[in-house]
Amino acid sequence: AMVTPFTSDGSLDLDEARRLAAYLVAEQDHDALVINGTTGESPTTNDDEKRALVKAVKEEVGDGVLVVAGVGTNETAATISRCRDAAEAGADGVLVVTPYYSKPPQDAVAEHLWLVAEASELPVMLYDVPGRSAIPMSEQTIRTVAKHPRIVAMKDAKGDLASSSTMIAETGLAYYSGDDALTLPARSSSTRAEIS
């Protein structure tokens, strides 16, 4: 996940974003970048800024580096709109968080994620971060949405290694650790896991 640079007056600094993306690829050996995630200050940027950031970073790093755009909101139509924006800006995939704050029931979470994947042109990485969204994805929700052909990965920040291991084995989703402290234990939980 890449931070979003701003100028001293609080405006988006696209030149610095390009420089940072190039540095992460050339000097830190990153082969993928997540743009507009919460680490990237996405709550503080508007939709035009989000599009401009994805476009600038993708132009800088080129086709050899995957750019995943954080697009998730707690509203389905807005998330779908951001998926379209990300595709138009050149993203290679999208990161979709569980709907936050309103605490929808699990069937509504599954429907939200399914509708977003159905409307997306890009591969979808789910983001399960109950410490921020207020609700976890249940194992049944993950099983259900993992059947969608565009839902291909999970960024897991739930902290439940037993559940993660089960879901890795059952769903075939690529799993990424959303918690640095659990990266090694998560990697140990399954040889099929793809953790970064």
Short mmCIF file of C-alpha atoms in Angstrom, two decimals:
data_model
loop_
_atom_site.label_atom_id
_atom_site.label_comp_id
_atom_site.label_asym_id
_atom_site.label_seq_id
_atom_site.Cartn_x
_atom_site.Cartn_y
_atom_site.Cartn_z
CA ALA A 1 0.00 0.00 0.00
CA MET A 2 1.41 3.35 -1.07
CA VAL A 3 0.90 6.57 0.86
CA THR A 4 -0.54 9.55 -0.99
CA PRO A 5 1.75 12.59 -1.15
CA PHE A 6 0.29 16.04 -0.60
CA THR A 7 1.77 19.52 -0.96
CA SER A 8 2.13 21.85 2.02
CA ASP A 9 -1.21 23.48 1.13
CA GLY A 10 -3.00 20.11 1.31
CA SER A 11 -3.44 19.50 -2.41
CA LEU A 12 -2.60 16.21 -4.10
CA ASP A 13 1.06 16.05 -5.22
CA LEU A 14 1.03 13.94 -8.38
CA ASP A 15 4.69 14.61 -9.18
CA GLU A 16 5.72 13.25 -5.79
CA ALA A 17 3.33 10.32 -6.22
CA ARG A 18 5.07 9.42 -9.48
CA ARG A 19 8.48 9.73 -7.83
CA LEU A 20 7.43 7.58 -4.88
CA ALA A 21 5.91 4.89 -7.12
CA ALA A 22 9.08 4.76 -9.23
CA TYR A 23 11.18 4.48 -6.07
CA LEU A 24 9.08 1.65 -4.65
CA VAL A 25 9.43 -0.30 -7.88
CA ALA A 26 13.08 0.43 -8.73
CA GLU A 27 14.61 0.61 -5.26
CA GLN A 28 12.29 -1.56 -3.14
CA ASP A 29 11.47 -4.25 -5.73
CA HIS A 30 7.68 -3.90 -5.54
CA ASP A 31 5.82 -5.65 -8.33
CA ALA A 32 2.43 -4.26 -7.28
CA LEU A 33 1.14 -1.12 -5.58
CA VAL A 34 -2.16 -0.44 -3.84
CA ILE A 35 -3.29 3.12 -4.50
CA ASN A 36 -6.16 4.90 -2.70
CA GLY A 37 -6.21 2.49 0.21
CA THR A 38 -6.78 3.76 3.71
CA THR A 39 -3.02 3.84 4.21
CA GLY A 40 -3.08 6.06 1.14
CA GLU A 41 -5.38 8.57 2.81
CA SER A 42 -8.32 7.72 0.54
CA PRO A 43 -10.88 9.21 2.95
CA THR A 44 -9.24 12.61 2.38
CA THR A 45 -9.32 12.63 -1.44
CA ASN A 46 -12.27 13.19 -3.75
CA ASP A 47 -13.15 10.99 -6.72
CA ASP A 48 -11.36 13.21 -9.25
CA GLU A 49 -8.18 13.06 -7.15
CA LYS A 50 -8.49 9.29 -6.83
CA ARG A 51 -8.72 8.91 -10.63
CA ALA A 52 -5.80 11.28 -11.19
CA LEU A 53 -3.64 9.41 -8.68
CA VAL A 54 -4.28 5.99 -10.24
CA LYS A 55 -3.62 7.39 -13.73
CA ALA A 56 -0.37 9.09 -12.70
CA VAL A 57 0.99 6.05 -10.87
CA LYS A 58 0.07 3.64 -13.66
CA GLU A 59 1.69 5.88 -16.27
CA GLU A 60 4.83 6.02 -14.11
CA VAL A 61 5.23 2.31 -13.39
CA GLY A 62 3.93 0.93 -16.69
CA ASP A 63 2.50 -2.46 -17.51
CA GLY A 64 5.14 -4.47 -15.65
CA VAL A 65 3.78 -3.45 -12.24
CA LEU A 66 0.24 -4.14 -11.06
CA VAL A 67 -1.71 -1.17 -9.74
CA VAL A 68 -4.63 -2.06 -7.47
CA ALA A 69 -7.03 0.79 -6.68
CA GLY A 70 -8.91 1.01 -3.42
CA VAL A 71 -12.53 1.67 -4.41
CA GLY A 72 -14.66 0.37 -1.54
CA THR A 73 -17.27 2.43 0.24
CA ASN A 74 -20.30 1.54 2.32
CA GLU A 75 -22.59 2.25 -0.64
CA THR A 76 -22.85 -0.17 -3.56
CA ALA A 77 -23.49 2.29 -6.40
CA ALA A 78 -20.62 4.53 -5.30
CA THR A 79 -18.27 1.55 -5.11
CA ILE A 80 -19.31 0.45 -8.60
CA SER A 81 -18.74 3.98 -9.90
CA ARG A 82 -15.24 3.98 -8.39
CA CYS A 83 -14.55 0.60 -10.02
CA ARG A 84 -15.35 2.14 -13.40
CA ASP A 85 -13.18 5.16 -12.63
CA ALA A 86 -10.27 2.88 -11.65
CA ALA A 87 -10.56 0.89 -14.87
CA GLU A 88 -10.62 4.05 -16.98
CA ALA A 89 -7.56 5.37 -15.11
CA GLY A 90 -5.58 2.22 -15.92
CA ALA A 91 -5.79 0.15 -12.74
CA ASP A 92 -5.16 -3.59 -12.99
CA GLY A 93 -7.47 -4.54 -10.11
CA VAL A 94 -9.62 -3.11 -7.34
CA LEU A 95 -9.63 -3.46 -3.55
CA VAL A 96 -13.14 -3.57 -2.06
CA VAL A 97 -13.61 -3.21 1.69
CA THR A 98 -16.55 -4.62 3.62
CA PRO A 99 -19.25 -1.93 3.85
CA TYR A 100 -18.29 0.07 6.90
CA TYR A 101 -20.10 1.85 9.71
CA SER A 102 -23.68 0.71 8.97
CA LYS A 103 -23.02 -2.92 10.00
CA PRO A 104 -25.13 -4.68 7.35
CA PRO A 105 -26.11 -8.34 7.86
CA GLN A 106 -23.96 -10.94 6.15
CA ASP A 107 -26.39 -11.56 3.29
CA ALA A 108 -26.26 -7.84 2.48
CA VAL A 109 -22.44 -7.88 2.65
CA ALA A 110 -22.40 -10.79 0.18
CA GLU A 111 -24.86 -9.04 -2.13
CA HIS A 112 -22.85 -5.80 -2.04
CA LEU A 113 -19.61 -7.60 -2.92
CA TRP A 114 -21.26 -9.73 -5.60
CA LEU A 115 -22.89 -6.72 -7.30
CA VAL A 116 -19.60 -4.83 -7.27
CA ALA A 117 -17.75 -7.78 -8.81
CA GLU A 118 -20.50 -8.23 -11.37
CA ALA A 119 -20.18 -4.59 -12.46
CA SER A 120 -16.38 -4.45 -12.33
CA GLU A 121 -14.23 -4.87 -15.42
CA LEU A 122 -11.26 -5.66 -13.20
CA PRO A 123 -10.25 -8.46 -10.83
CA VAL A 124 -11.48 -7.84 -7.29
CA MET A 125 -9.53 -8.21 -4.05
CA LEU A 126 -11.76 -8.26 -1.00
CA TYR A 127 -10.66 -6.43 2.15
CA ASP A 128 -11.80 -7.87 5.48
CA VAL A 129 -10.79 -5.38 8.18
CA PRO A 130 -13.38 -5.49 10.97
CA GLY A 131 -11.30 -3.21 13.19
CA ARG A 132 -12.09 -0.44 10.70
CA SER A 133 -15.33 -1.55 9.06
CA ALA A 134 -17.01 -2.70 12.32
CA ILE A 135 -18.01 -6.11 10.92
CA PRO A 136 -16.03 -9.13 9.73
CA MET A 137 -16.93 -11.19 6.70
CA SER A 138 -18.24 -14.54 7.87
CA GLU A 139 -16.75 -17.71 6.44
CA GLN A 140 -20.05 -18.37 4.65
CA THR A 141 -19.96 -14.90 3.06
CA ILE A 142 -16.41 -15.52 1.86
CA ARG A 143 -17.39 -18.94 0.45
CA THR A 144 -20.35 -17.38 -1.35
CA VAL A 145 -18.56 -14.46 -2.97
CA ALA A 146 -15.43 -16.48 -3.79
CA LYS A 147 -17.55 -18.25 -6.42
CA HIS A 148 -17.62 -15.06 -8.50
CA PRO A 149 -15.00 -15.35 -11.26
CA ARG A 150 -13.73 -11.78 -10.78
CA ILE A 151 -13.24 -12.13 -7.01
CA VAL A 152 -9.70 -13.49 -6.93
CA ALA A 153 -8.04 -12.40 -3.69
CA MET A 154 -8.50 -11.41 -0.06
CA LYS A 155 -6.61 -8.85 2.01
CA ASP A 156 -7.20 -10.31 5.45
CA ALA A 157 -6.86 -8.07 8.51
CA LYS A 158 -9.25 -10.04 10.72
CA GLY A 159 -6.51 -11.67 12.78
CA ASP A 160 -8.16 -15.10 12.82
CA LEU A 161 -5.47 -17.43 11.48
CA ALA A 162 -7.56 -20.57 11.84
CA SER A 163 -10.36 -19.08 9.76
CA SER A 164 -7.91 -17.70 7.21
CA SER A 165 -6.28 -21.09 6.80
CA THR A 166 -9.68 -22.71 6.28
CA MET A 167 -10.70 -20.12 3.71
CA ILE A 168 -7.41 -20.42 1.84
CA ALA A 169 -7.93 -24.17 1.57
CA GLU A 170 -11.62 -23.98 0.62
CA THR A 171 -11.88 -21.00 -1.71
CA GLY A 172 -8.73 -20.88 -3.80
CA LEU A 173 -8.51 -17.11 -3.25
CA ALA A 174 -5.04 -15.59 -3.10
CA TYR A 175 -4.63 -14.39 0.50
CA TYR A 176 -2.66 -11.33 1.56
CA SER A 177 -1.94 -10.41 5.14
CA GLY A 178 -3.46 -7.07 6.10
CA ASP A 179 -1.62 -7.07 9.40
CA ASP A 180 2.18 -6.90 9.32
CA ALA A 181 2.54 -8.71 12.65
CA LEU A 182 0.62 -11.71 11.30
CA THR A 183 2.36 -12.04 7.93
CA LEU A 184 4.73 -14.82 9.02
CA PRO A 185 2.11 -16.83 10.92
CA ALA A 186 -0.31 -16.41 8.00
CA ARG A 187 2.33 -17.63 5.57
CA SER A 188 2.88 -20.64 7.79
CA SER A 189 -0.81 -21.52 7.84
CA SER A 190 -0.90 -22.71 4.25
CA THR A 191 1.55 -23.34 1.45
CA ARG A 192 -1.15 -22.16 -0.94
CA ALA A 193 -1.29 -18.72 0.64
CA GLU A 194 0.03 -15.78 -1.27
CA ILE A 195 1.03 -13.33 1.43
CA SER A 196 2.73 -9.97 1.18
#
